[in-house]
């Protein structure tokens, strides 16, 4: 079920500018799930005009310009929330600042600083959604754990729902015959 993220009184049916941001360190197993999720979407979906995809890596202030004045920001990340490994966590708008009160992601300091700076400058995204996956392992290695790999379809669906709810429905790429 897609819940609209943009206010009902909004006169535009589609955001003018949206970003799908994958963050994470792909050298630390499940820590790279945000980047892997974005890669998965790029392999399977056609992006509509106005939607940019960014590999935020371990995210820093250099991204300020890329994230200012967005209608929709959707972030894919590894999130430590104390849930079972592979659990998918979705946070929207007002829930996102609460996400930064507890250290759930290694990128929160960078993301918190970026979002706080944008808010201070009056350039914050109108809608922000974080889709996170609870890690099983943060050990050195480029492979995702079995629990996180199993969660990829559900996390991908949550990302697609967040984009569609913001007026950015993606279309599946045609399978090669």
Tab-separated table of N, CA and C in Angstrom:
chain	number	residue	atom	x	y	z
A	1	UNK	N	0.845	-1.173	0.000
A	1	UNK	CA	0.000	0.000	0.000
A	1	UNK	C	0.891	1.237	0.000
A	2	UNK	N	0.688	2.114	-0.945
A	2	UNK	CA	1.477	3.344	-1.042
A	2	UNK	C	0.755	4.465	-0.317
A	3	UNK	N	1.414	5.030	0.670
A	3	UNK	CA	0.875	6.162	1.393
A	3	UNK	C	1.515	7.412	0.821
A	4	UNK	N	0.695	8.376	0.349
A	4	UNK	CA	1.292	9.593	-0.203
A	4	UNK	C	2.160	10.295	0.831
A	5	UNK	N	3.339	10.705	0.395
A	5	UNK	CA	4.256	11.405	1.294
A	5	UNK	C	4.132	12.912	1.157
A	6	UNK	N	3.671	13.364	-0.004
A	6	UNK	CA	3.535	14.793	-0.219
A	6	UNK	C	2.172	15.246	0.287
A	7	UNK	N	2.084	16.443	0.818
A	7	UNK	CA	0.815	16.931	1.346
A	7	UNK	C	-0.286	16.912	0.291
A	8	UNK	N	-1.517	16.624	0.738
A	8	UNK	CA	-2.658	16.543	-0.175
A	8	UNK	C	-2.915	17.867	-0.884
A	9	UNK	N	-2.592	18.980	-0.244
A	9	UNK	CA	-2.831	20.294	-0.845
A	9	UNK	C	-1.763	20.659	-1.878
A	10	UNK	N	-0.746	19.824	-2.014
A	10	UNK	CA	0.319	20.099	-2.976
A	10	UNK	C	-0.260	20.099	-4.382
A	11	UNK	N	0.042	21.116	-5.154
A	11	UNK	CA	-0.548	21.237	-6.488
A	11	UNK	C	0.187	20.428	-7.533
A	12	UNK	N	1.380	19.969	-7.228
A	12	UNK	CA	2.129	19.175	-8.193
A	12	UNK	C	1.906	17.702	-7.914
A	13	UNK	N	1.635	16.936	-8.962
A	13	UNK	CA	1.412	15.510	-8.807
A	13	UNK	C	2.738	14.774	-8.649
A	14	UNK	N	3.816	15.374	-9.079
A	14	UNK	CA	5.114	14.707	-9.077
A	14	UNK	C	6.176	15.647	-8.495
A	15	UNK	N	7.034	15.128	-7.643
A	15	UNK	CA	8.101	16.002	-7.137
A	15	UNK	C	8.963	16.540	-8.276
A	16	UNK	N	9.413	17.752	-8.114
A	16	UNK	CA	10.307	18.341	-9.122
A	16	UNK	C	11.689	17.718	-9.027
A	17	UNK	N	12.082	17.368	-7.810
A	17	UNK	CA	13.444	16.886	-7.611
A	17	UNK	C	13.468	15.873	-6.472
A	18	UNK	N	13.944	14.664	-6.773
A	18	UNK	CA	14.029	13.603	-5.769
A	18	UNK	C	15.378	12.914	-5.878
A	19	UNK	N	15.853	12.392	-4.742
A	19	UNK	CA	17.117	11.658	-4.712
A	19	UNK	C	16.903	10.352	-3.959
A	20	UNK	N	17.412	9.278	-4.547
A	20	UNK	CA	17.541	7.994	-3.877
A	20	UNK	C	19.010	7.888	-3.502
A	21	UNK	N	19.283	7.859	-2.208
A	21	UNK	CA	20.650	7.905	-1.692
A	21	UNK	C	20.999	6.586	-1.014
A	22	UNK	N	22.001	5.906	-1.521
A	22	UNK	CA	22.506	4.700	-0.880
A	22	UNK	C	23.774	5.039	-0.129
A	23	UNK	N	23.798	4.736	1.175
A	23	UNK	CA	24.988	5.012	1.964
A	23	UNK	C	25.506	3.718	2.576
A	24	UNK	N	26.811	3.671	2.792
A	24	UNK	CA	27.396	2.506	3.424
A	24	UNK	C	28.789	2.227	2.922
A	25	UNK	N	29.484	1.425	3.692
A	25	UNK	CA	30.840	1.022	3.350
A	25	UNK	C	30.789	-0.423	2.865
A	26	UNK	N	30.937	-0.629	1.573
A	26	UNK	CA	30.802	-1.970	0.993
A	26	UNK	C	31.934	-2.906	1.395
A	27	UNK	N	32.951	-2.404	2.085
A	27	UNK	CA	34.054	-3.245	2.547
A	27	UNK	C	33.775	-3.876	3.916
A	28	UNK	N	32.640	-3.523	4.527
A	28	UNK	CA	32.286	-4.034	5.850
A	28	UNK	C	30.976	-4.810	5.804
A	29	UNK	N	30.903	-5.800	4.968
A	29	UNK	CA	29.769	-6.710	4.808
A	29	UNK	C	28.421	-5.974	4.845
A	30	UNK	N	27.590	-6.211	5.850
A	30	UNK	CA	26.222	-5.665	5.877
A	30	UNK	C	26.184	-4.145	5.928
A	31	UNK	N	27.273	-3.526	6.312
A	31	UNK	CA	27.359	-2.061	6.356
A	31	UNK	C	27.111	-1.469	4.959
A	32	UNK	N	27.353	-2.234	3.917
A	32	UNK	CA	27.168	-1.755	2.542
A	32	UNK	C	25.793	-2.000	1.970
A	33	UNK	N	24.830	-2.425	2.793
A	33	UNK	CA	23.516	-2.782	2.258
A	33	UNK	C	22.815	-1.615	1.556
A	34	UNK	N	22.994	-0.387	2.018
A	34	UNK	CA	22.347	0.758	1.373
A	34	UNK	C	22.817	0.933	-0.063
A	35	UNK	N	24.119	0.819	-0.270
A	35	UNK	CA	24.685	0.922	-1.612
A	35	UNK	C	24.210	-0.248	-2.473
A	36	UNK	N	24.205	-1.443	-1.897
A	36	UNK	CA	23.764	-2.640	-2.640
A	36	UNK	C	22.292	-2.553	-3.027
A	37	UNK	N	21.467	-1.986	-2.156
A	37	UNK	CA	20.047	-1.821	-2.483
A	37	UNK	C	19.851	-0.873	-3.662
A	38	UNK	N	20.585	0.215	-3.663
A	38	UNK	CA	20.469	1.172	-4.766
A	38	UNK	C	20.958	0.540	-6.063
A	39	UNK	N	22.038	-0.218	-6.006
A	39	UNK	CA	22.517	-0.926	-7.204
A	39	UNK	C	21.448	-1.886	-7.716
A	40	UNK	N	20.793	-2.578	-6.798
A	40	UNK	CA	19.733	-3.531	-7.157
A	40	UNK	C	18.582	-2.820	-7.871
A	41	UNK	N	18.191	-1.671	-7.354
A	41	UNK	CA	17.106	-0.911	-7.986
A	41	UNK	C	17.524	-0.436	-9.371
A	42	UNK	N	18.745	0.051	-9.497
A	42	UNK	CA	19.219	0.508	-10.811
A	42	UNK	C	19.253	-0.633	-11.833
A	43	UNK	N	19.534	-1.854	-11.376
A	43	UNK	CA	19.561	-3.013	-12.271
A	43	UNK	C	18.169	-3.453	-12.706
A	44	UNK	N	17.140	-3.109	-11.914
A	44	UNK	CA	15.803	-3.647	-12.152
A	44	UNK	C	14.750	-2.619	-12.547
A	45	UNK	N	15.022	-1.348	-12.309
A	45	UNK	CA	13.985	-0.322	-12.473
A	45	UNK	C	14.426	0.792	-13.416
A	46	UNK	N	13.458	1.394	-14.062
A	46	UNK	CA	13.687	2.578	-14.888
A	46	UNK	C	13.280	3.784	-14.045
A	47	UNK	N	14.199	4.709	-13.882
A	47	UNK	CA	13.939	5.891	-13.071
A	47	UNK	C	13.184	6.947	-13.872
A	48	UNK	N	12.187	7.562	-13.262
A	48	UNK	CA	11.501	8.657	-13.953
A	48	UNK	C	12.363	9.921	-13.954
A	49	UNK	N	12.016	10.834	-14.842
A	49	UNK	CA	12.715	12.127	-14.880
A	49	UNK	C	12.591	12.788	-13.511
A	50	UNK	N	13.635	13.454	-13.094
A	50	UNK	CA	13.615	14.171	-11.830
A	50	UNK	C	14.104	13.368	-10.645
A	51	UNK	N	14.389	12.071	-10.859
A	51	UNK	CA	14.900	11.240	-9.767
A	51	UNK	C	16.376	10.956	-10.029
A	52	UNK	N	17.223	11.391	-9.108
A	52	UNK	CA	18.659	11.132	-9.200
A	52	UNK	C	19.017	10.053	-8.195
A	53	UNK	N	20.038	9.290	-8.511
A	53	UNK	CA	20.538	8.266	-7.604
A	53	UNK	C	21.957	8.638	-7.225
A	54	UNK	N	22.232	8.602	-5.925
A	54	UNK	CA	23.565	8.935	-5.433
A	54	UNK	C	24.107	7.798	-4.594
A	55	UNK	N	25.369	7.475	-4.805
A	55	UNK	CA	26.090	6.564	-3.938
A	55	UNK	C	26.776	7.453	-2.923
A	56	UNK	N	26.202	7.516	-1.736
A	56	UNK	CA	26.730	8.396	-0.698
A	56	UNK	C	27.918	7.817	0.032
A	57	UNK	N	28.270	6.560	-0.264
A	57	UNK	CA	29.392	5.942	0.424
A	57	UNK	C	29.225	6.085	1.916
A	58	UNK	N	30.164	6.733	2.555
A	58	UNK	CA	30.060	6.959	3.995
A	58	UNK	C	29.601	8.384	4.303
A	59	UNK	N	29.038	9.048	3.342
A	59	UNK	CA	28.297	10.303	3.466
A	59	UNK	C	29.046	11.419	4.200
A	60	UNK	N	29.155	12.547	3.569
A	60	UNK	CA	29.815	13.689	4.188
A	60	UNK	C	29.176	14.985	3.704
A	61	UNK	N	29.668	16.069	4.223
A	61	UNK	CA	29.092	17.380	3.939
A	61	UNK	C	29.196	17.783	2.469
A	62	UNK	N	30.052	17.083	1.685
A	62	UNK	CA	30.152	17.423	0.263
A	62	UNK	C	28.828	17.221	-0.459
A	63	UNK	N	27.920	16.500	0.152
A	63	UNK	CA	26.639	16.193	-0.486
A	63	UNK	C	25.599	17.287	-0.300
A	64	UNK	N	25.928	18.326	0.448
A	64	UNK	CA	24.952	19.387	0.718
A	64	UNK	C	24.255	19.875	-0.543
A	65	UNK	N	25.014	20.236	-1.527
A	65	UNK	CA	24.440	20.800	-2.750
A	65	UNK	C	23.522	19.808	-3.456
A	66	UNK	N	23.906	18.526	-3.456
A	66	UNK	CA	23.095	17.503	-4.112
A	66	UNK	C	21.769	17.266	-3.404
A	67	UNK	N	21.689	17.569	-2.112
A	67	UNK	CA	20.500	17.247	-1.336
A	67	UNK	C	19.640	18.459	-0.988
A	68	UNK	N	20.048	19.658	-1.406
A	68	UNK	CA	19.264	20.834	-1.039
A	68	UNK	C	18.046	21.003	-1.950
A	69	UNK	N	16.990	21.554	-1.351
A	69	UNK	CA	15.745	21.877	-2.050
A	69	UNK	C	15.096	20.675	-2.720
A	70	UNK	N	15.244	19.488	-2.150
A	70	UNK	CA	14.597	18.305	-2.714
A	70	UNK	C	13.135	18.270	-2.307
A	71	UNK	N	12.329	17.690	-3.175
A	71	UNK	CA	10.952	17.403	-2.793
A	71	UNK	C	10.904	16.092	-2.017
A	72	UNK	N	11.816	15.167	-2.350
A	72	UNK	CA	11.824	13.858	-1.711
A	72	UNK	C	13.255	13.338	-1.622
A	73	UNK	N	13.636	12.900	-0.432
A	73	UNK	CA	14.919	12.248	-0.201
A	73	UNK	C	14.631	10.880	0.389
A	74	UNK	N	15.074	9.822	-0.296
A	74	UNK	CA	14.914	8.454	0.196
A	74	UNK	C	16.310	7.894	0.419
A	75	UNK	N	16.574	7.478	1.657
A	75	UNK	CA	17.898	7.009	2.056
A	75	UNK	C	17.845	5.509	2.336
A	76	UNK	N	18.756	4.750	1.718
A	76	UNK	CA	18.914	3.321	2.003
A	76	UNK	C	20.181	3.166	2.824
A	77	UNK	N	20.085	2.436	3.956
A	77	UNK	CA	21.232	2.354	4.861
A	77	UNK	C	21.136	1.103	5.725
A	78	UNK	N	22.224	0.796	6.381
A	78	UNK	CA	22.310	-0.222	7.418
A	78	UNK	C	21.862	0.470	8.712
A	79	UNK	N	20.954	-0.160	9.488
A	79	UNK	CA	20.440	0.471	10.693
A	79	UNK	C	20.469	-0.512	11.855
A	80	UNK	N	21.169	-0.143	12.906
A	80	UNK	CA	21.199	-0.974	14.116
A	80	UNK	C	20.116	-0.481	15.070
A	81	UNK	N	19.052	-1.276	15.169
A	81	UNK	CA	17.925	-0.897	16.021
A	81	UNK	C	17.635	-1.931	17.094
A	82	UNK	N	18.474	-2.968	17.195
A	82	UNK	CA	18.256	-4.005	18.191
A	82	UNK	C	17.263	-5.064	17.750
A	83	UNK	N	16.814	-4.979	16.514
A	83	UNK	CA	15.878	-5.977	15.993
A	83	UNK	C	16.644	-7.175	15.452
A	84	UNK	N	15.926	-8.170	15.022
A	84	UNK	CA	16.515	-9.360	14.431
A	84	UNK	C	17.282	-8.979	13.167
A	85	UNK	N	18.491	-9.539	12.970
A	85	UNK	CA	19.228	-9.252	11.731
A	85	UNK	C	18.353	-9.515	10.499
A	86	UNK	N	18.405	-8.574	9.568
A	86	UNK	CA	17.599	-8.657	8.361
A	86	UNK	C	16.271	-7.927	8.474
A	87	UNK	N	15.936	-7.411	9.655
A	87	UNK	CA	14.695	-6.639	9.811
A	87	UNK	C	14.801	-5.352	9.004
A	88	UNK	N	13.691	-4.961	8.385
A	88	UNK	CA	13.642	-3.728	7.606
A	88	UNK	C	12.962	-2.659	8.446
A	89	UNK	N	13.600	-1.498	8.541
A	89	UNK	CA	13.109	-0.370	9.332
A	89	UNK	C	12.812	0.778	8.379
A	90	UNK	N	11.615	1.369	8.472
A	90	UNK	CA	11.244	2.512	7.637
A	90	UNK	C	10.886	3.678	8.543
A	91	UNK	N	11.559	4.808	8.352
A	91	UNK	CA	11.312	6.019	9.120
A	91	UNK	C	10.968	7.145	8.160
A	92	UNK	N	9.981	7.945	8.517
A	92	UNK	CA	9.541	9.036	7.652
A	92	UNK	C	9.554	10.367	8.401
A	93	UNK	N	9.939	11.407	7.717
A	93	UNK	CA	9.863	12.795	8.156
A	93	UNK	C	10.173	13.014	9.627
A	94	UNK	N	9.152	13.185	10.478
A	94	UNK	CA	9.383	13.505	11.891
A	94	UNK	C	10.086	12.386	12.638
A	95	UNK	N	9.992	11.141	12.146
A	95	UNK	CA	10.680	10.024	12.792
A	95	UNK	C	12.185	10.069	12.522
A	96	UNK	N	12.591	10.712	11.452
A	96	UNK	CA	13.997	10.733	11.067
A	96	UNK	C	14.863	11.450	12.097
A	97	UNK	N	14.474	12.626	12.631
A	97	UNK	CA	15.315	13.230	13.680
A	97	UNK	C	15.467	12.315	14.892
A	98	UNK	N	14.432	11.555	15.249
A	98	UNK	CA	14.527	10.625	16.373
A	98	UNK	C	15.546	9.530	16.065
A	99	UNK	N	15.657	9.169	14.814
A	99	UNK	CA	16.628	8.178	14.351
A	99	UNK	C	18.044	8.622	14.707
A	100	UNK	N	18.291	9.922	14.708
A	100	UNK	CA	19.630	10.434	14.979
A	100	UNK	C	19.934	10.563	16.470
A	101	UNK	N	18.932	10.431	17.352
A	101	UNK	CA	19.173	10.532	18.795
A	101	UNK	C	19.905	9.312	19.338
A	102	UNK	N	19.690	8.162	18.705
A	102	UNK	CA	20.354	6.929	19.094
A	102	UNK	C	21.236	6.504	17.945
A	103	UNK	N	22.431	6.081	18.247
A	103	UNK	CA	23.381	5.690	17.194
A	103	UNK	C	22.922	4.378	16.561
A	104	UNK	N	22.208	4.477	15.425
A	104	UNK	CA	21.699	3.308	14.727
A	104	UNK	C	22.524	2.980	13.505
A	105	UNK	N	23.190	3.971	12.947
A	105	UNK	CA	23.941	3.769	11.725
A	105	UNK	C	25.291	4.463	11.852
A	106	UNK	N	26.344	3.853	11.309
A	106	UNK	CA	27.655	4.504	11.337
A	106	UNK	C	27.669	5.820	10.568
A	107	UNK	N	26.658	6.081	9.736
A	107	UNK	CA	26.640	7.299	8.915
A	107	UNK	C	25.805	8.397	9.520
A	108	UNK	N	25.191	8.116	10.670
A	108	UNK	CA	24.273	9.084	11.214
A	108	UNK	C	24.909	10.432	11.486
A	109	UNK	N	26.142	10.465	11.946
A	109	UNK	CA	26.760	11.756	12.222
A	109	UNK	C	26.841	12.561	10.938
A	110	UNK	N	27.333	11.971	9.861
A	110	UNK	CA	27.406	12.673	8.592
A	110	UNK	C	26.043	13.056	8.067
A	111	UNK	N	25.100	12.131	8.089
A	111	UNK	CA	23.746	12.427	7.618
A	111	UNK	C	23.059	13.446	8.513
A	112	UNK	N	23.225	13.295	9.822
A	112	UNK	CA	22.610	14.243	10.752
A	112	UNK	C	23.131	15.654	10.492
A	113	UNK	N	24.443	15.771	10.301
A	113	UNK	CA	25.036	17.080	10.032
A	113	UNK	C	24.521	17.668	8.728
A	114	UNK	N	24.448	16.836	7.696
A	114	UNK	CA	23.970	17.309	6.393
A	114	UNK	C	22.522	17.776	6.501
A	115	UNK	N	21.659	16.933	7.085
A	115	UNK	CA	20.241	17.297	7.186
A	115	UNK	C	20.027	18.497	8.106
A	116	UNK	N	20.782	18.570	9.213
A	116	UNK	CA	20.655	19.714	10.121
A	116	UNK	C	21.116	21.002	9.439
A	117	UNK	N	22.180	20.926	8.687
A	117	UNK	CA	22.671	22.101	7.960
A	117	UNK	C	21.654	22.559	6.927
A	118	UNK	N	21.093	21.608	6.191
A	118	UNK	CA	20.073	21.955	5.196
A	118	UNK	C	18.857	22.598	5.866
A	119	UNK	N	18.452	22.058	7.013
A	119	UNK	CA	17.310	22.612	7.739
A	119	UNK	C	17.635	24.030	8.203
A	120	UNK	N	18.840	24.223	8.751
A	120	UNK	CA	19.268	25.534	9.230
A	120	UNK	C	19.273	26.561	8.096
A	121	UNK	N	19.703	26.131	6.906
A	121	UNK	CA	19.768	27.024	5.745
A	121	UNK	C	18.418	27.209	5.048
A	122	UNK	N	17.400	26.490	5.511
A	122	UNK	CA	16.091	26.561	4.868
A	122	UNK	C	16.061	25.810	3.537
A	123	UNK	N	16.920	24.818	3.391
A	123	UNK	CA	17.032	24.083	2.124
A	123	UNK	C	16.787	22.578	2.313
A	124	UNK	N	16.153	22.197	3.417
A	124	UNK	CA	15.939	20.780	3.724
A	124	UNK	C	14.947	20.148	2.754
A	125	UNK	N	15.083	18.838	2.515
A	125	UNK	CA	14.086	18.134	1.693
A	125	UNK	C	12.697	18.267	2.319
A	126	UNK	N	11.683	18.378	1.457
A	126	UNK	CA	10.304	18.466	1.957
A	126	UNK	C	9.883	17.166	2.624
A	127	UNK	N	10.298	16.038	2.074
A	127	UNK	CA	9.984	14.723	2.640
A	127	UNK	C	11.259	13.895	2.681
A	128	UNK	N	11.475	13.215	3.811
A	128	UNK	CA	12.640	12.348	3.950
A	128	UNK	C	12.179	10.989	4.467
A	129	UNK	N	12.679	9.933	3.822
A	129	UNK	CA	12.376	8.563	4.237
A	129	UNK	C	13.699	7.816	4.356
A	130	UNK	N	13.874	7.103	5.471
A	130	UNK	CA	15.026	6.232	5.660
A	130	UNK	C	14.520	4.796	5.632
A	131	UNK	N	15.095	3.983	4.750
A	131	UNK	CA	14.815	2.551	4.730
A	131	UNK	C	16.112	1.869	5.140
A	132	UNK	N	16.075	1.206	6.283
A	132	UNK	CA	17.269	0.565	6.804
A	132	UNK	C	17.078	-0.920	6.992
A	133	UNK	N	18.193	-1.636	7.002
A	133	UNK	CA	18.186	-3.069	7.257
A	133	UNK	C	19.109	-3.338	8.439
A	134	UNK	N	18.588	-4.097	9.415
A	134	UNK	CA	19.367	-4.480	10.595
A	134	UNK	C	20.493	-5.417	10.163
A	135	UNK	N	21.749	-5.089	10.496
A	135	UNK	CA	22.868	-5.931	10.074
A	135	UNK	C	23.020	-7.188	10.929
A	136	UNK	N	23.628	-8.192	10.335
A	136	UNK	CA	24.027	-9.386	11.079
A	136	UNK	C	25.532	-9.329	11.344
A	137	UNK	N	26.285	-8.769	10.370
A	137	UNK	CA	27.736	-8.718	10.484
A	137	UNK	C	28.263	-7.394	9.941
A	138	UNK	N	29.233	-6.838	10.649
A	138	UNK	CA	29.935	-5.649	10.168
A	138	UNK	C	31.420	-5.962	10.018
A	139	UNK	N	31.722	-7.241	9.863
A	139	UNK	CA	33.103	-7.687	9.695
A	139	UNK	C	33.616	-7.280	8.315
A	140	UNK	N	34.935	-7.230	8.187
A	140	UNK	CA	35.534	-6.919	6.897
A	140	UNK	C	35.136	-7.986	5.883
A	141	UNK	N	34.657	-7.543	4.744
A	141	UNK	CA	34.229	-8.446	3.685
A	141	UNK	C	33.221	-7.756	2.792
A	142	UNK	N	33.170	-8.144	1.537
A	142	UNK	CA	32.293	-7.466	0.583
A	142	UNK	C	30.960	-8.168	0.371
A	143	UNK	N	30.739	-9.303	1.010
A	143	UNK	CA	29.484	-10.033	0.858
A	143	UNK	C	28.525	-9.694	1.985
A	144	UNK	N	27.247	-9.612	1.646
A	144	UNK	CA	26.223	-9.417	2.663
A	144	UNK	C	25.960	-10.740	3.374
A	145	UNK	N	25.573	-10.672	4.636
A	145	UNK	CA	25.227	-11.880	5.390
A	145	UNK	C	23.952	-12.487	4.809
A	146	UNK	N	23.695	-13.737	5.154
A	146	UNK	CA	22.504	-14.415	4.634
A	146	UNK	C	21.226	-13.722	5.098
A	147	UNK	N	21.192	-13.229	6.336
A	147	UNK	CA	19.993	-12.547	6.848
A	147	UNK	C	19.712	-11.266	6.075
A	148	UNK	N	20.749	-10.508	5.782
A	148	UNK	CA	20.565	-9.252	5.059
A	148	UNK	C	20.241	-9.518	3.584
A	149	UNK	N	20.898	-10.517	2.986
A	149	UNK	CA	20.558	-10.889	1.599
A	149	UNK	C	19.087	-11.274	1.488
A	150	UNK	N	18.590	-12.019	2.473
A	150	UNK	CA	17.193	-12.445	2.461
A	150	UNK	C	16.235	-11.254	2.596
A	151	UNK	N	16.698	-10.161	3.215
A	151	UNK	CA	15.854	-8.976	3.417
A	151	UNK	C	15.832	-8.044	2.213
A	152	UNK	N	16.709	-8.264	1.240
A	152	UNK	CA	16.802	-7.334	0.105
A	152	UNK	C	15.476	-7.129	-0.624
A	153	UNK	N	14.696	-8.170	-0.935
A	153	UNK	CA	13.427	-7.926	-1.639
A	153	UNK	C	12.468	-7.037	-0.838
A	154	UNK	N	12.355	-7.253	0.468
A	154	UNK	CA	11.465	-6.442	1.291
A	154	UNK	C	11.972	-5.002	1.395
A	155	UNK	N	13.270	-4.830	1.554
A	155	UNK	CA	13.844	-3.483	1.627
A	155	UNK	C	13.690	-2.766	0.290
A	156	UNK	N	13.893	-3.491	-0.810
A	156	UNK	CA	13.703	-2.891	-2.136
A	156	UNK	C	12.255	-2.441	-2.305
A	157	UNK	N	11.312	-3.269	-1.886
A	157	UNK	CA	9.898	-2.906	-1.970
A	157	UNK	C	9.607	-1.654	-1.145
A	158	UNK	N	10.199	-1.559	0.045
A	158	UNK	CA	10.009	-0.378	0.894
A	158	UNK	C	10.563	0.877	0.221
A	159	UNK	N	11.709	0.752	-0.441
A	159	UNK	CA	12.280	1.898	-1.172
A	159	UNK	C	11.373	2.294	-2.328
A	160	UNK	N	10.888	1.322	-3.082
A	160	UNK	CA	9.994	1.615	-4.216
A	160	UNK	C	8.693	2.246	-3.727
A	161	UNK	N	8.160	1.753	-2.594
A	161	UNK	CA	6.949	2.343	-2.014
A	161	UNK	C	7.195	3.788	-1.591
A	162	UNK	N	8.359	4.056	-0.997
A	162	UNK	CA	8.680	5.425	-0.580
A	162	UNK	C	8.758	6.354	-1.783
A	163	UNK	N	9.390	5.891	-2.852
A	163	UNK	CA	9.474	6.709	-4.071
A	163	UNK	C	8.092	6.913	-4.688
A	164	UNK	N	7.311	5.844	-4.799
A	164	UNK	CA	5.967	5.943	-5.380
A	164	UNK	C	5.074	6.843	-4.528
A	165	UNK	N	5.194	6.740	-3.203
A	165	UNK	CA	4.409	7.579	-2.313
A	165	UNK	C	4.755	9.048	-2.444
A	166	UNK	N	5.942	9.337	-2.935
A	166	UNK	CA	6.375	10.714	-3.176
A	166	UNK	C	6.144	11.153	-4.607
A	167	UNK	N	5.415	10.340	-5.376
A	167	UNK	CA	5.100	10.708	-6.756
A	167	UNK	C	6.157	10.290	-7.746
A	168	UNK	N	7.022	9.360	-7.378
A	168	UNK	CA	8.126	8.937	-8.241
A	168	UNK	C	8.062	7.435	-8.484
A	169	UNK	N	6.989	6.958	-9.046
A	169	UNK	CA	6.860	5.524	-9.302
A	169	UNK	C	7.869	5.109	-10.373
A	170	UNK	N	8.556	4.008	-10.111
A	170	UNK	CA	9.532	3.490	-11.049
A	170	UNK	C	8.875	2.388	-11.869
A	171	UNK	N	9.400	2.152	-13.046
A	171	UNK	CA	8.889	1.088	-13.903
A	171	UNK	C	9.982	0.021	-14.042
A	172	UNK	N	9.559	-1.234	-13.949
A	172	UNK	CA	10.501	-2.334	-14.084
A	172	UNK	C	11.092	-2.339	-15.488
A	173	UNK	N	12.382	-2.649	-15.573
A	173	UNK	CA	13.020	-2.779	-16.869
A	173	UNK	C	12.522	-4.062	-17.526
A	174	UNK	N	12.414	-4.055	-18.840
A	174	UNK	CA	11.987	-5.240	-19.583
A	174	UNK	C	13.095	-6.290	-19.512
A	175	UNK	N	12.710	-7.530	-19.286
A	175	UNK	CA	13.668	-8.626	-19.307
A	175	UNK	C	14.132	-8.860	-20.727
A	176	UNK	N	15.415	-9.138	-20.890
A	176	UNK	CA	15.944	-9.429	-22.231
A	176	UNK	C	15.419	-10.791	-22.678
A	177	UNK	N	14.996	-10.876	-23.934
A	177	UNK	CA	14.424	-12.121	-24.450
A	177	UNK	C	15.503	-13.106	-24.818
